[in-house]
Structures are given as C-alpha cells and as structure tokens.
C-alpha positions as a printed Julia matrix, in Angstrom:
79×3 Matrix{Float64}:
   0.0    0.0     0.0
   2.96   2.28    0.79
   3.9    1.82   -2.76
   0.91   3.21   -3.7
   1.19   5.95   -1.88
   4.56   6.95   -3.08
   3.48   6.37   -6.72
   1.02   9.24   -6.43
   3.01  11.54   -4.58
   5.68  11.46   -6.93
   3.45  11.63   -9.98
   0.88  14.12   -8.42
   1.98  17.07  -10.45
   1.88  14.27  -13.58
  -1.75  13.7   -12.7
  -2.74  16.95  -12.18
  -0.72  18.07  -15.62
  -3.01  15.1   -17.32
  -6.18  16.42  -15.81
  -5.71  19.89  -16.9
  -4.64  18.69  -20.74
  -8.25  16.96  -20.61
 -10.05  19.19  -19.22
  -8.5   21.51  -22.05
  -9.25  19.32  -24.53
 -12.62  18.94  -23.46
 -13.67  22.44  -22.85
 -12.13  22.99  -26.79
 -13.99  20.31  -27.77
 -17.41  22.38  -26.8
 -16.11  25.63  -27.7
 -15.37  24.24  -31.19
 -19.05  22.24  -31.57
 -21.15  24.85  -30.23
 -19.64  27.51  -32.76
 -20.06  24.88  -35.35
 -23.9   24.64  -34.33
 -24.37  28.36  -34.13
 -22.81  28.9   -37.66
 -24.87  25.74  -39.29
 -27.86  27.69  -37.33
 -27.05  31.07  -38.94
 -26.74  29.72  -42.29
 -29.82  27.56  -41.7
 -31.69  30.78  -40.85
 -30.13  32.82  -43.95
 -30.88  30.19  -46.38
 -34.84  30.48  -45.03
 -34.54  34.27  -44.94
 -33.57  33.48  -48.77
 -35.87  31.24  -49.65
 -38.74  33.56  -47.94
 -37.55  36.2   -50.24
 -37.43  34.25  -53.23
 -40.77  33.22  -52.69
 -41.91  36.53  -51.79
 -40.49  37.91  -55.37
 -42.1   34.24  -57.3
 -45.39  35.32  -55.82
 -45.29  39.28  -56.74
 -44.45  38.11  -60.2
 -47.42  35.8   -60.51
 -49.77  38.61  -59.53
 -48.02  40.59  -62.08
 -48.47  37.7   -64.91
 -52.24  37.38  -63.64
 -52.7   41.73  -63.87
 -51.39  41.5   -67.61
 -53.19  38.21  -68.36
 -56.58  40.18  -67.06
 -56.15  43.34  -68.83
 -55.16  41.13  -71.89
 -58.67  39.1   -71.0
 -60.67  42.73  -70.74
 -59.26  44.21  -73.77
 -60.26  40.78  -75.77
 -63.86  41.5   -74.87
 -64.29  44.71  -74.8
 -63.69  45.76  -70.95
C-alpha cells in the first residue's frame, strides 16, 4: 500500500498536468461544436430568410403575370 502511496506523490503534479490537458481538450472540444452549431444555425436561418424572399419575389411576379393576363382578357372583350 505504501507503494501506492509513493506512486502518487511522486506523480501528483503528472496527474494533475493530465487532468488539466483533458479538461482543455474537453472544454475545446465544446467551444469548437457549439460555434459549429451556431454557424450551421445562422446559415440555416439565412438560407430560409432566402428562400422567404425568393418566394416573396415568385409570388409578386405571378400577380403581375395574372394583372397583364386580365387586362389582356378585358381588352379581348371589350372591358
């Protein structure tokens, strides 16, 4: 048991050196997959922001199509 004992003694600051190079790791590990998330999420909300406005412009050019197609329609019979 003594053996023991002396073992982690002398390797305490070894131990303690290994425990900070995880916990490093690990708290770089989150840093780096939570920015990762929060720029897919950005892009995820920019492509939809996109896409809204793509939409938005498909449907004002439909009612545009429809105006001509309807004075086309009145002038045909005499409105």
């Amino acid at each position: 048991m003594s053996d023991t004992i002396d073992f982690v003694k002398e390797n305490a600051d070894n131990f303690k050196s290994w425990a900070n190079d995880a916990h490093k790791a690990a708290v770089d590990t989150w840093n780096a997959t939570t920015t990762a998330a929060s720029d897919f999420v950005s892009d995820v909300g920019e492509g939809v922001k996109d896409a809204g406005k793509a939409v938005g412009k498909g449907i004002k050019d439909v009612g545009k199509a429809i105006d001509k197609f309807g004075d086309k329609f009145s002038k045909l019979f005499g409105g």
